[in-house]
PDB file of C-alpha atoms in Angstrom:
ATOM      1  CA  MET A 176     109.207 -12.726  16.401  1.00 55.00           C
ATOM      2  CA  ILE A 177     106.151 -11.830  13.508  1.00 64.00           C
ATOM      3  CA  GLN A 178     103.911 -13.203  16.250  1.00 78.00           C
ATOM      4  CA  PHE A 179     104.966 -11.044  18.918  1.00 78.00           C
ATOM      5  CA  GLU A 180     104.799  -8.137  16.537  1.00 83.00           C
ATOM      6  CA  HIS A 181     101.713  -9.091  15.305  1.00 79.00           C
ATOM      7  CA  ILE A 182     100.764  -9.168  19.030  1.00 85.00           C
ATOM      8  CA  ALA A 183     102.225  -5.774  20.002  1.00 83.00           C
ATOM      9  CA  LYS A 184     100.597  -4.054  16.742  1.00 83.00           C
ATOM     10  CA  GLU A 185      96.970  -5.121  18.376  1.00 84.00           C
ATOM     11  CA  LEU A 186      97.997  -4.212  21.640  1.00 79.00           C
ATOM     12  CA  ALA A 187      98.864  -1.075  20.165  1.00 82.00           C
ATOM     13  CA  ASP A 188      95.597  -0.505  18.117  1.00 83.00           C
ATOM     14  CA  TRP A 189      93.331  -1.646  20.648  1.00 81.00           C
ATOM     15  CA  THR A 190      94.938   0.726  23.599  1.00 80.00           C
ATOM     16  CA  ALA A 191      94.231   3.912  20.520  1.00 83.00           C
ATOM     17  CA  GLY A 192      90.728   2.809  20.617  1.00 83.00           C
ATOM     18  CA  HIS A 193      89.737   2.462  23.975  1.00 82.00           C
ATOM     19  CA  ALA A 194      91.868   5.472  25.331  1.00 83.00           C
ATOM     20  CA  GLU A 195      88.720   6.787  27.560  1.00 87.00           C
ATOM     21  CA  VAL A 196      88.872   3.361  28.989  1.00 82.00           C
ATOM     22  CA  LEU A 197      91.997   3.067  30.144  1.00 79.00           C
ATOM     23  CA  ALA A 198      91.916   6.970  31.397  1.00 84.00           C
ATOM     24  CA  ILE A 199      88.751   6.463  34.151  1.00 85.00           C
ATOM     25  CA  ILE A 200      90.715   3.119  34.890  1.00 77.00           C
ATOM     26  CA  GLY A 201      93.556   5.035  35.591  1.00 79.00           C
ATOM     27  CA  ALA A 202      91.671   8.044  37.573  1.00 83.00           C
ATOM     28  CA  VAL A 203      89.152   5.163  39.050  1.00 78.00           C
ATOM     29  CA  SER A 204      93.063   3.519  40.612  1.00 75.00           C
ATOM     30  CA  ALA A 205      94.242   6.886  41.581  1.00 80.00           C
ATOM     31  CA  PHE A 206      90.803   7.377  43.729  1.00 82.00           C
ATOM     32  CA  MET A 207      90.741   4.222  45.194  1.00 74.00           C
ATOM     33  CA  PHE A 208      94.880   4.674  45.870  1.00 76.00           C
ATOM     34  CA  ILE A 209      93.633   7.399  47.820  1.00 82.00           C
ATOM     35  CA  VAL A 210      90.623   6.525  49.952  1.00 77.00           C
ATOM     36  CA  THR A 211      92.642   3.254  50.912  1.00 74.00           C
ATOM     37  CA  LEU A 212      95.433   6.033  52.041  1.00 77.00           C
ATOM     38  CA  ALA A 213      92.689   7.996  54.002  1.00 82.00           C
ATOM     39  CA  ILE A 214      90.791   5.038  55.236  1.00 78.00           C
ATOM     40  CA  LEU A 215      93.136   2.131  56.219  1.00 78.00           C
ATOM     41  CA  PRO A 216      95.344   3.961  59.160  1.00 85.00           C
ATOM     42  CA  LEU A 217      91.600   4.789  61.101  1.00 85.00           C
ATOM     43  CA  VAL A 218      90.272   1.264  60.561  1.00 80.00           C
ATOM     44  CA  ILE A 219      93.587  -0.599  61.889  1.00 85.00           C
ATOM     45  CA  LEU A 220      93.929   1.624  64.478  1.00 89.00           C
ATOM     46  CA  ALA A 221      90.135   1.478  65.416  1.00 85.00           C
ATOM     47  CA  ILE A 222      90.829  -2.662  65.990  1.00 85.00           C
ATOM     48  CA  PRO A 223      91.697  -2.870  69.609  1.00 87.00           C
ATOM     49  CA  GLU A 224      94.915  -5.353  70.296  1.00 88.00           C
ATOM     50  CA  ASP A 225      92.682  -8.095  72.122  1.00 87.00           C
ATOM     51  CA  TYR A 226      90.132  -8.235  69.312  1.00 83.00           C
ATOM     52  CA  PHE A 227      91.346 -11.724  68.588  1.00 84.00           C
ATOM     53  CA  VAL A 228      92.167 -13.299  71.832  1.00 85.00           C
ATOM     54  CA  LYS A 229      88.672 -12.468  73.354  1.00 81.00           C
ATOM     55  CA  GLU A 230      85.259 -13.142  72.425  1.00 73.00           C
ATOM     56  CA  GLN A 231      82.882 -11.195  69.830  1.00 63.00           C
ATOM     57  CA  GLN A 232      83.173  -7.780  70.694  1.00 52.00           C
ATOM     58  CA  SER A 233      81.801  -4.092  68.955  1.00 55.00           C
ATOM     59  CA  VAL A 234      84.822  -2.755  67.753  1.00 50.00           C
ATOM     60  CA  TRP A 235      83.014   0.079  66.638  1.00 54.00           C
ATOM     61  CA  GLY A 236      81.183   0.807  69.892  1.00 53.00           C
ATOM     62  CA  PHE A 237      77.739   0.613  68.737  1.00 57.00           C
ATOM     63  CA  GLY A 238      76.438  -0.927  71.322  1.00 58.00           C
ATOM     64  CA  LEU A 239      75.147   1.621  73.746  1.00 58.00           C
ATOM     65  CA  ARG A 240      73.419   2.951  70.806  1.00 63.00           C
ATOM     66  CA  HIS A 241      69.738   3.869  70.295  1.00 74.00           C
ATOM     67  CA  PRO A 242      68.752   0.654  68.010  1.00 79.00           C
ATOM     68  CA  LEU A 243      67.778   2.464  65.565  1.00 82.00           C
ATOM     69  CA  LEU A 244      70.823   4.787  65.269  1.00 82.00           C
ATOM     70  CA  ARG A 245      73.114   1.532  66.213  1.00 79.00           C
ATOM     71  CA  THR A 246      71.384  -0.418  62.343  1.00 83.00           C
ATOM     72  CA  LEU A 247      71.765   2.774  60.576  1.00 87.00           C
ATOM     73  CA  LEU A 248      75.240   2.514  61.872  1.00 86.00           C
ATOM     74  CA  VAL A 249      75.811  -1.059  61.009  1.00 85.00           C
ATOM     75  CA  ILE A 250      74.425  -0.745  57.789  1.00 90.00           C
ATOM     76  CA  GLY A 251      76.860   2.234  56.639  1.00 90.00           C
ATOM     77  CA  LYS A 252      79.762   0.399  58.008  1.00 88.00           C
ATOM     78  CA  ASN A 253      78.488  -2.806  55.629  1.00 92.00           C
ATOM     79  CA  ILE A 254      78.474  -0.463  52.533  1.00 93.00           C
ATOM     80  CA  ILE A 255      81.908   1.198  53.214  1.00 90.00           C
ATOM     81  CA  GLY A 256      82.998  -2.882  53.346  1.00 89.00           C
ATOM     82  CA  ILE A 257      81.700  -3.599  50.630  1.00 92.00           C
ATOM     83  CA  VAL A 258      82.969  -0.632  48.906  1.00 89.00           C
ATOM     84  CA  LEU A 259      86.025  -1.208  49.998  1.00 85.00           C
ATOM     85  CA  PHE A 260      86.002  -5.067  49.200  1.00 89.00           C
ATOM     86  CA  MET A 261      85.424  -4.394  45.421  1.00 88.00           C
ATOM     87  CA  ALA A 262      88.316  -1.832  45.173  1.00 83.00           C
ATOM     88  CA  GLY A 263      90.989  -3.914  47.229  1.00 82.00           C
ATOM     89  CA  PHE A 264      89.728  -6.180  44.884  1.00 87.00           C
ATOM     90  CA  ILE A 265      90.538  -4.438  42.070  1.00 82.00           C
ATOM     91  CA  MET A 266      93.998  -3.317  43.431  1.00 79.00           C
ATOM     92  CA  LEU A 267      95.173  -6.924  42.939  1.00 83.00           C
ATOM     93  CA  PHE A 268      95.160  -6.111  39.143  1.00 80.00           C
ATOM     94  CA  ILE A 269      96.389  -2.191  39.241  1.00 72.00           C
ATOM     95  CA  PRO A 270      98.388  -0.128  41.850  1.00 65.00           C
ATOM     96  CA  GLY A 271      97.331  -0.361  44.942  1.00 64.00           C
ATOM     97  CA  GLN A 272      97.493  -2.009  48.762  1.00 72.00           C
ATOM     98  CA  GLY A 273      94.568  -4.754  47.924  1.00 79.00           C
ATOM     99  CA  LEU A 274      95.088  -7.150  50.427  1.00 78.00           C
ATOM    100  CA  LEU A 275      95.684  -5.038  52.813  1.00 75.00           C
ATOM    101  CA  THR A 276      91.950  -3.186  52.135  1.00 79.00           C
ATOM    102  CA  ILE A 277      90.224  -6.559  51.801  1.00 83.00           C
ATOM    103  CA  LEU A 278      91.439  -7.116  54.826  1.00 75.00           C
ATOM    104  CA  ILE A 279      89.983  -3.967  56.085  1.00 79.00           C
ATOM    105  CA  ALA A 280      86.445  -4.399  53.973  1.00 85.00           C
ATOM    106  CA  ILE A 281      87.089  -8.012  55.760  1.00 82.00           C
ATOM    107  CA  THR A 282      87.338  -6.222  59.195  1.00 78.00           C
ATOM    108  CA  LEU A 283      83.674  -4.108  58.909  1.00 83.00           C
ATOM    109  CA  LEU A 284      82.017  -6.108  56.701  1.00 88.00           C
ATOM    110  CA  ASN A 285      78.896  -8.941  59.122  1.00 88.00           C
ATOM    111  CA  PHE A 286      78.956 -12.226  57.917  1.00 87.00           C
ATOM    112  CA  PRO A 287      79.019 -16.065  59.317  1.00 89.00           C
ATOM    113  CA  GLY A 288      83.072 -17.180  59.443  1.00 87.00           C
ATOM    114  CA  LYS A 289      84.225 -14.000  59.095  1.00 84.00           C
ATOM    115  CA  ARG A 290      86.396 -14.402  62.570  1.00 82.00           C
ATOM    116  CA  ASN A 291      88.312 -17.659  60.980  1.00 86.00           C
ATOM    117  CA  LEU A 292      88.754 -15.710  57.863  1.00 84.00           C
ATOM    118  CA  GLU A 293      90.478 -12.351  59.372  1.00 82.00           C
ATOM    119  CA  LEU A 294      92.759 -14.027  61.244  1.00 87.00           C
ATOM    120  CA  ARG A 295      94.227 -16.290  58.196  1.00 89.00           C
ATOM    121  CA  LEU A 296      94.667 -12.740  56.509  1.00 82.00           C
ATOM    122  CA  MET A 297      96.339 -11.459  59.637  1.00 87.00           C
ATOM    123  CA  LYS A 298      98.791 -14.584  60.561  1.00 89.00           C
ATOM    124  CA  LYS A 299     100.167 -13.734  56.388  1.00 89.00           C
ATOM    125  CA  PRO A 300     103.033 -11.809  56.879  1.00 91.00           C
ATOM    126  CA  LYS A 301     102.989  -8.897  54.507  1.00 89.00           C
ATOM    127  CA  ILE A 302      99.470  -7.954  56.319  1.00 87.00           C
ATOM    128  CA  ALA A 303     100.293  -8.535  59.972  1.00 89.00           C
ATOM    129  CA  LYS A 304     104.040  -6.335  59.458  1.00 91.00           C
ATOM    130  CA  GLY A 305     101.811  -3.413  57.479  1.00 89.00           C
ATOM    131  CA  VAL A 306      98.927  -3.542  60.083  1.00 90.00           C
ATOM    132  CA  GLY A 307     102.098  -3.484  63.156  1.00 91.00           C
ATOM    133  CA  TRP A 308     104.011  -0.284  60.902  1.00 93.00           C
ATOM    134  CA  ILE A 309     100.903   1.546  61.035  1.00 91.00           C
ATOM    135  CA  ARG A 310      99.913   0.452  64.747  1.00 92.00           C
ATOM    136  CA  LYS A 311     103.251   1.327  65.929  1.00 93.00           C
ATOM    137  CA  LYS A 312     103.560   5.093  63.920  1.00 92.00           C
ATOM    138  CA  LYS A 313     100.231   5.769  65.812  1.00 90.00           C
ATOM    139  CA  GLY A 314     101.826   4.987  68.968  1.00 93.00           C
ATOM    140  CA  LYS A 315      99.379   1.680  69.331  1.00 92.00           C
ATOM    141  CA  LYS A 316      99.889  -1.393  70.597  1.00 92.00           C
ATOM    142  CA  PRO A 317     100.465  -4.859  68.731  1.00 92.00           C
ATOM    143  CA  ILE A 318      97.289  -7.174  67.378  1.00 91.00           C
ATOM    144  CA  ILE A 319      97.382  -9.661  69.666  1.00 89.00           C
ATOM    145  CA  LEU A 320      97.671 -12.913  67.620  1.00 88.00           C
ATOM    146  CA  PRO A 321      96.384 -16.556  69.219  1.00 86.00           C
TER     147      PRO A 321
END
């Protein structure tokens, strides 16, 4: 019991000495949670229902734009994807929807093997249920999985 009391005292001392760090972590967590709640449904609704059963396609409709504008949009989409991926990873350890946020981030990013990774994540029951619930709530058809 003495060891537990010692550990609890050390933790209390550390917490008291790092109040600003804990406040920043709490604020960042709250901010990421709010941003995730705002962006998540938009990205999920933008995914076509046949995304996983059709050959490569442009989900974001950049195919018909000027090449320079398309490049800037793809770079912006990837930057948002990186930010969401980092936020999702952090949310695995603090309050938030970490796995769902990581799925959305991966959907936004461009990298080799992306489609297989997305499919593996979408086949996870919790993720499939969350995505299906959001799409159903907005009147969209469910995503078809092979």
